[in-house]
Coordinates of C-alpha atoms in Angstrom, one line a residue:
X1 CA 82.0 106.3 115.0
X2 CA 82.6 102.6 114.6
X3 CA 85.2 100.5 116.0
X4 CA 88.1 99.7 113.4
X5 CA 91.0 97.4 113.8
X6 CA 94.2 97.8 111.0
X7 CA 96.4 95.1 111.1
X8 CA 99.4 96.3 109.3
X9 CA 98.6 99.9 109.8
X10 CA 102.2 100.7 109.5
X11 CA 102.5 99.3 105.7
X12 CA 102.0 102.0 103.0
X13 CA 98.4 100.9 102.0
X14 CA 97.7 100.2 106.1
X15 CA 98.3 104.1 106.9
X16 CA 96.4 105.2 103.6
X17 CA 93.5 103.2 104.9
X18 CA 94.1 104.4 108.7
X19 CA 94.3 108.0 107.3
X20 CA 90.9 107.6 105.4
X21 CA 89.0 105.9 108.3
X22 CA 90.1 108.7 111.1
X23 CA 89.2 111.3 108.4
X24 CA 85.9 109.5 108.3
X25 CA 85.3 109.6 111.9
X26 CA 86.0 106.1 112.7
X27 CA 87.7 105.0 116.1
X28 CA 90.8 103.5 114.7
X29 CA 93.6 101.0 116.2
X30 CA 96.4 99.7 114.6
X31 CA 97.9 96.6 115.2
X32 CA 101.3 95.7 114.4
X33 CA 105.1 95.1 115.0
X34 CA 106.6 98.3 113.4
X35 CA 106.5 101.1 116.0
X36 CA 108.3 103.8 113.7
X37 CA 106.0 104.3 110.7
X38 CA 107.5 107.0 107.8
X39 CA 104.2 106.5 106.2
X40 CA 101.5 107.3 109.2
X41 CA 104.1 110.0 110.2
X42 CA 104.1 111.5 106.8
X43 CA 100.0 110.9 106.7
X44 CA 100.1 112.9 110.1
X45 CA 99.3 110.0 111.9
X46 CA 102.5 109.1 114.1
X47 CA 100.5 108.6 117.3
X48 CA 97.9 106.1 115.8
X49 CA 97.0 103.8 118.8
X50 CA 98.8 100.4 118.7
X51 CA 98.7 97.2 119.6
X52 CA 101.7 95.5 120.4
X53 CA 100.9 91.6 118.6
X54 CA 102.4 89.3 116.6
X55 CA 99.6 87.4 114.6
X56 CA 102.0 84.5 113.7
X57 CA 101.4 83.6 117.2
X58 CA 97.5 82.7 118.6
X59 CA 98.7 83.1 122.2
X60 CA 96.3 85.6 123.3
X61 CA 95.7 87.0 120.2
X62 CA 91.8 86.4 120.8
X63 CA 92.3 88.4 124.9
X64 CA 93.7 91.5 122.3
X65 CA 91.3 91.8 120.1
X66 CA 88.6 91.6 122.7
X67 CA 90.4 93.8 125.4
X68 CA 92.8 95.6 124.0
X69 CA 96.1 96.2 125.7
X70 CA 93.9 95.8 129.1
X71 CA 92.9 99.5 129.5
X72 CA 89.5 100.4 130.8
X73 CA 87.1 101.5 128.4
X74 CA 88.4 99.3 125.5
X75 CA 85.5 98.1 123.4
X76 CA 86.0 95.2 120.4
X77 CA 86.5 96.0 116.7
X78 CA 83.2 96.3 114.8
X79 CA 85.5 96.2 111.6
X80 CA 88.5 94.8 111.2
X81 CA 90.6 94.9 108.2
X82 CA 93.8 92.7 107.7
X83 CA 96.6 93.6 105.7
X84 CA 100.0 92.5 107.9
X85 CA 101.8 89.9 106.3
X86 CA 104.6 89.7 104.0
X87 CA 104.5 91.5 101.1
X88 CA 107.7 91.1 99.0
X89 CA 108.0 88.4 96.5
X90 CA 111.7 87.7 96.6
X91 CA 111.4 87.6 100.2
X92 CA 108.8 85.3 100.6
X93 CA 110.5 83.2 98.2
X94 CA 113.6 83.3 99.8
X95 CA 112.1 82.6 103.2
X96 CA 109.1 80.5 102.7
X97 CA 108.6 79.5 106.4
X98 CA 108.5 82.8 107.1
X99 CA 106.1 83.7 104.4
X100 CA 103.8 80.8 105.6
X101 CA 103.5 82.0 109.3
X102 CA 103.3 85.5 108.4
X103 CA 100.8 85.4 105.3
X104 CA 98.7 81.9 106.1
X105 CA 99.1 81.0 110.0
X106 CA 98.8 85.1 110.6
X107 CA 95.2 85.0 108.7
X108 CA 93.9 82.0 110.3
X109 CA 95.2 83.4 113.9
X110 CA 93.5 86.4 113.2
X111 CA 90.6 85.2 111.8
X112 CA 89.9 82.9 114.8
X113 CA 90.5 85.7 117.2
X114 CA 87.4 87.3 115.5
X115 CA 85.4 84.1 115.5
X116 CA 85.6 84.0 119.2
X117 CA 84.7 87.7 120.0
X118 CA 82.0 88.5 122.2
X119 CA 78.6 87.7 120.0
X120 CA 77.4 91.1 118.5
X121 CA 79.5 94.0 117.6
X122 CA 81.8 92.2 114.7
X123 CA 80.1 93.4 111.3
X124 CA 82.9 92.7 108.7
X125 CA 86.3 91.7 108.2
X126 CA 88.3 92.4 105.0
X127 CA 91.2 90.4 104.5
X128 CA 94.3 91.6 102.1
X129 CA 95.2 88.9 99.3
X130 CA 96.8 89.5 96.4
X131 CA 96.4 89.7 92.8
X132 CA 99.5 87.1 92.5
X133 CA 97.1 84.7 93.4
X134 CA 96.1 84.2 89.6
X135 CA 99.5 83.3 88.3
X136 CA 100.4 84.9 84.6
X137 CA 98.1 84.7 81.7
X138 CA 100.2 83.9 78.6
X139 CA 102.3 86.6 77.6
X140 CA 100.1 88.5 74.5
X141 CA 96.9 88.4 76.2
X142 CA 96.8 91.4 77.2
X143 CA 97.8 94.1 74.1
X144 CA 100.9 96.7 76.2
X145 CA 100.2 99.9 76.7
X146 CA 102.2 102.1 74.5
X147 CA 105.2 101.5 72.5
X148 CA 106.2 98.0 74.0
X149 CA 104.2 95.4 72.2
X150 CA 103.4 92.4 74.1
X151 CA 104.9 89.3 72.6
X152 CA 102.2 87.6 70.5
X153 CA 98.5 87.8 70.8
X154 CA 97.4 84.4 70.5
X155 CA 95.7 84.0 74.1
X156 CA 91.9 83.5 74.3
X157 CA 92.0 84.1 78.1
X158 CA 92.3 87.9 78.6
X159 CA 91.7 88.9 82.3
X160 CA 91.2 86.7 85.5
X161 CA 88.0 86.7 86.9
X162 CA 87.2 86.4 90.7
X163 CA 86.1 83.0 90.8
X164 CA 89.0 82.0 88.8
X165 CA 90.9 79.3 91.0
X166 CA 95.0 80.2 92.8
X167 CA 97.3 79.4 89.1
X168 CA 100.4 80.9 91.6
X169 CA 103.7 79.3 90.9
X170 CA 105.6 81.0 93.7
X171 CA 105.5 81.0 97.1
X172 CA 103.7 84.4 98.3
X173 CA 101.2 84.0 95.2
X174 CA 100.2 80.7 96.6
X175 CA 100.4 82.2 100.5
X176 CA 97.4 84.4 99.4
X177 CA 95.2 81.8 98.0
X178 CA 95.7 79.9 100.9
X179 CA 94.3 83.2 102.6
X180 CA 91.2 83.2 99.6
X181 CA 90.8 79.5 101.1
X182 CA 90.6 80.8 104.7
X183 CA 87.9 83.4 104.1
X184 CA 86.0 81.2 102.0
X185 CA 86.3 78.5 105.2
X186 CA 85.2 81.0 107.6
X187 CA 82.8 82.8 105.8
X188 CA 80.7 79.4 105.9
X189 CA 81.4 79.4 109.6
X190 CA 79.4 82.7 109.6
X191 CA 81.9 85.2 110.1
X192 CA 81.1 88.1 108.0
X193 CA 84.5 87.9 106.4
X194 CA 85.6 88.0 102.0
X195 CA 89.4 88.7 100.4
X196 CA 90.0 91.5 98.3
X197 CA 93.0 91.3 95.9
X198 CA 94.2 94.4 94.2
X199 CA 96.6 95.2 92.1
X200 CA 100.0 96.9 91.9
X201 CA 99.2 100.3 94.1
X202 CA 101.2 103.4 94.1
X203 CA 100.4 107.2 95.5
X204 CA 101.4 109.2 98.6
X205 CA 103.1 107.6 101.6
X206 CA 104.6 105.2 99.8
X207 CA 108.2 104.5 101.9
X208 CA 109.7 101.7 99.5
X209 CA 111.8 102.6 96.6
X210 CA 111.6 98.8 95.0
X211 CA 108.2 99.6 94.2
X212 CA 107.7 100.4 90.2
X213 CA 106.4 104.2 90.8
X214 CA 107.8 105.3 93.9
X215 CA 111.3 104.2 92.6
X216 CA 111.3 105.8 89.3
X217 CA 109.6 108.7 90.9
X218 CA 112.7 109.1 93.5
X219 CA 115.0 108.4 90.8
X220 CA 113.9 111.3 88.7
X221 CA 113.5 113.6 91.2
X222 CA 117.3 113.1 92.1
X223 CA 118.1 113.8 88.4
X224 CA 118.7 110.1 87.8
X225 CA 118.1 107.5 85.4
X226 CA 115.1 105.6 86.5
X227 CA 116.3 101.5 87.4
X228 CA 114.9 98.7 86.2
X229 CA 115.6 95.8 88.1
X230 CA 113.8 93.2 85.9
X231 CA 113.7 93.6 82.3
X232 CA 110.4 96.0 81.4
X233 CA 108.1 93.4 79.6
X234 CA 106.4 92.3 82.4
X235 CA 102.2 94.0 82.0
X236 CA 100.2 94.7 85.1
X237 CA 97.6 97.0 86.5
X238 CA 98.6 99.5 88.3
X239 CA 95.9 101.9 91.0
X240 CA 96.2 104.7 93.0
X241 CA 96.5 103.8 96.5
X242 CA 93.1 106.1 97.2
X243 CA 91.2 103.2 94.7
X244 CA 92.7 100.4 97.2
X245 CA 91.5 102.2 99.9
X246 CA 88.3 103.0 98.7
X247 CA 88.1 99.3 98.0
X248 CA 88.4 98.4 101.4
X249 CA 85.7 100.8 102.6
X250 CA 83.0 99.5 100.4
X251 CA 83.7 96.2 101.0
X252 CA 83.6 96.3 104.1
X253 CA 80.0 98.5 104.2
X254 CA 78.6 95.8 102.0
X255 CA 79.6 93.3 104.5
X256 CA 78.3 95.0 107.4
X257 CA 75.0 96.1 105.7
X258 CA 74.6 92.0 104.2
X259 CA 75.0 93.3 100.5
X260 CA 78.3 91.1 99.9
X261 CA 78.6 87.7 100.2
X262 CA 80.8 86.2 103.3
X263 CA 83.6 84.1 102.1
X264 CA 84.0 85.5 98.8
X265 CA 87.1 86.7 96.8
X266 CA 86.7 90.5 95.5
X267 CA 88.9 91.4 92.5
X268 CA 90.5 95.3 92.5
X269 CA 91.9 95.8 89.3
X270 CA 93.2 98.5 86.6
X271 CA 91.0 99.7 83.6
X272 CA 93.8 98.5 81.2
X273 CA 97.0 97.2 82.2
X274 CA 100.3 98.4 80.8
X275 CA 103.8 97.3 80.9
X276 CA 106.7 98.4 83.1
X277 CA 108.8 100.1 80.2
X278 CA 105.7 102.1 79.8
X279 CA 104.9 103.0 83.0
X280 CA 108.7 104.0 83.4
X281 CA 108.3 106.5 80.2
X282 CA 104.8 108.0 81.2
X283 CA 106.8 108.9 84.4
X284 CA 109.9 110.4 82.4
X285 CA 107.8 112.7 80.8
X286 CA 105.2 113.3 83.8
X287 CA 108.7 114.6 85.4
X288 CA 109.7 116.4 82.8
X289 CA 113.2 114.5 82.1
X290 CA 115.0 113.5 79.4
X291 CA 116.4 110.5 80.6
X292 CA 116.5 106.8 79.4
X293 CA 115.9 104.0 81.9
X294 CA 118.3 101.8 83.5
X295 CA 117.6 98.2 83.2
X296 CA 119.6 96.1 84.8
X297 CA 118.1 92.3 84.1
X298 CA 118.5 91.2 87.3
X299 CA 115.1 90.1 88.3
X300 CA 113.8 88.0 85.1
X301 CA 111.5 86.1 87.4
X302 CA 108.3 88.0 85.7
X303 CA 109.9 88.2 82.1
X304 CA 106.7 88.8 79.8
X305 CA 104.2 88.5 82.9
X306 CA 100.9 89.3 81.9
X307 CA 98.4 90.1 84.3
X308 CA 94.9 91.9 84.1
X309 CA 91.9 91.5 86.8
X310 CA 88.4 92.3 86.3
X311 CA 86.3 94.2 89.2
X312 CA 82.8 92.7 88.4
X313 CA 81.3 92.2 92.4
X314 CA 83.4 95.2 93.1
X315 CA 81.9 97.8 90.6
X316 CA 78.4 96.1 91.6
X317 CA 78.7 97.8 95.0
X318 CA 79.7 101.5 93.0
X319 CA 84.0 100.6 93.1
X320 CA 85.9 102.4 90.1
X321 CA 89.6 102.9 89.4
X322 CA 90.7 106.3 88.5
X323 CA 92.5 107.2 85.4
X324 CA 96.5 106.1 85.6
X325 CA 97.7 109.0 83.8
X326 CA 95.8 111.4 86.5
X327 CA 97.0 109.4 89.0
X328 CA 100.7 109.2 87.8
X329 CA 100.4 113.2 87.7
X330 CA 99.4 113.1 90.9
X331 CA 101.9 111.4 92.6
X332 CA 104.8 113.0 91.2
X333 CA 103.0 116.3 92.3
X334 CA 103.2 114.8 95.7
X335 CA 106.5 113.5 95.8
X336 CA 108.0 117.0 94.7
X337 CA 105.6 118.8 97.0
X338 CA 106.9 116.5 99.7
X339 CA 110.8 117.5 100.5
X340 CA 111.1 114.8 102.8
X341 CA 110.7 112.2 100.6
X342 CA 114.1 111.1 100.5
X343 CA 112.8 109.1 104.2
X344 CA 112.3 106.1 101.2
X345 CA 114.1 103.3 101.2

């Protein structure tokens, strides 16, 4: 029965989260700029109640969150979780301004349009950041998954922790630890408020095709080669969008109920991670193909990335990811039970 504010409810993991809360019984509102949503539609959630904002501007972004689009009856959020922003890399790094005022001025807007709320009903606030904000671990830290060997194994640091400090070379890796930053600021300001980064996330809903999943998923479906924009080394973790979610949720309880610590960073990360070339031939076979992937080499920006997070505070309030190779199963299941799901672009 609470009070729960999406920003971003639109986004693929912003509808997930929206579909979870309403299931739970939650009073949600969305908040964002999109007003055509193939995810919330496909989630069954097309009329989701929306406010009309743009968080990259404070003008009375503080009179929205505490009255709503001015109709009687509104009450404040009790929870609010943030996830608008921009999410693409290439964009962000080809439009850093933007990325700034959507990722960093869009956080601290937000964030002091909560600080300002009446006294009382504001319990948590879960901002998204981003497991970009570690940077790479060098490349044969982590052992692949698979076939694909990693380059060498001659690391001795193997995972990022959450205390860990932003090692982000690129612009929207470094927009999130600026958002880290901002929780950790506000947190000590009292504002029940902490970051969670998760990894890569795939599952139902998922409208974008330049995702590594959803893409390959499409592909084979069509009776295509799966692409392969980069070159396949890169190793990451990889959850089902149901883990994110979940992660959200209790982290946003343990907020509420005092059993997390405000201004803290909260790390959602894979069991193992695996490289792309891997993830690409689990899929092949998941769909029952025969093809071999297309990879076209033109986005060598992570070339023999290595990434793998550990979930310590998470797990300590009862978080788990699933197994990928359910999951995986799982999605494709979706996808082909799902005729319309040619709406991705």
């Amino acid at each position: 029965d609470r009070r729960v504010l999406v920003t971003g409810a639109a986004g693929f993991v912003g509808a997930n989260l929206c579909r979870a809360l309403v299931d739970a019984g939650a009073d949600v509102v969305g908040l964002d700029l999109i007003r055509t949503s193939p995810s919330l539609r496909v989630l069954g959630l097309p009329d989701l109640p929306m406010l009309d904002r743009d968080i990259r501007s404070a003008d009375r972004l503080p009179w929205v969150l505490a009255n709503g689009n001015g109709e009687l009856g509104w009450t404040p959020p009790e929870i609010v979780f943030h996830l608008a922003g921009k999410s693409h890399i290439s964009d962000c790094q080809r439009e850093p301004l933007e990325a700034w005022r959507a990722n960093v001025q869009g956080a601290w807007n937000l964030l002091e349009a909560c600080r300002v709320l009446p006294a009382g009903p504001l319990l948590a606030v879960v901002l998204a950041s981003s497991n970009h904000v570690f940077g790479s671990l060098n490349p044969g830290a982590v052992p692949a998954t698979a076939r694909y060997a990693a380059v060498r194994q001659d690391s001795a640091r193997t995972a990022w922790l959450e205390d860990d400090p932003c090692g982000a070379k690129d612009v929207y890796g470094i927009s999130k630890g600026m958002v880290d930053l901002l929780a950790r600021a506000y947190g000590h300001m009292g504002l029940p408020v902490a970051a969670l980064r998760h990894v890569n996330g795939f599952g139902p809903a998922d409208p974008y095709r330049s995702h590594l999943v959803t893409g390959p998923i499409c592909d084979l479906l069509e009776g295509r080669p799966p692409v392969i924009r980069g070159d396949g080394t890169a190793v990451k973790g990889y959850i089902h969008v149901r883990d994110i979610v979940s992660a959200y949720l209790i982290l946003a309880q343990a907020l509420a109920e005092g059993r997390a610590e405000a201004g803290t960073g909260y790390n959602a990360g894979a069991p193992a991670p695996i490289s792309v070339l891997a993830i690409v031939d689990t899929l092949i076979q998941l769909c029952g193909a025969h093809h071999v992937p297309e990879i076209l080499g033109e986005d060598l920006s992570q070339s023999y990335y290595v990434e793998h997070l550990l979930s310590g505070r998470l797990e300590a309030l009862g978080w788990e990811a699933g197994d990928l190779h359910e999951d995986l199963a799982q999605t494709v299941a979706w996808f082909r039970d799902h005729k319309d799901w040619k709406w991705a672009v």
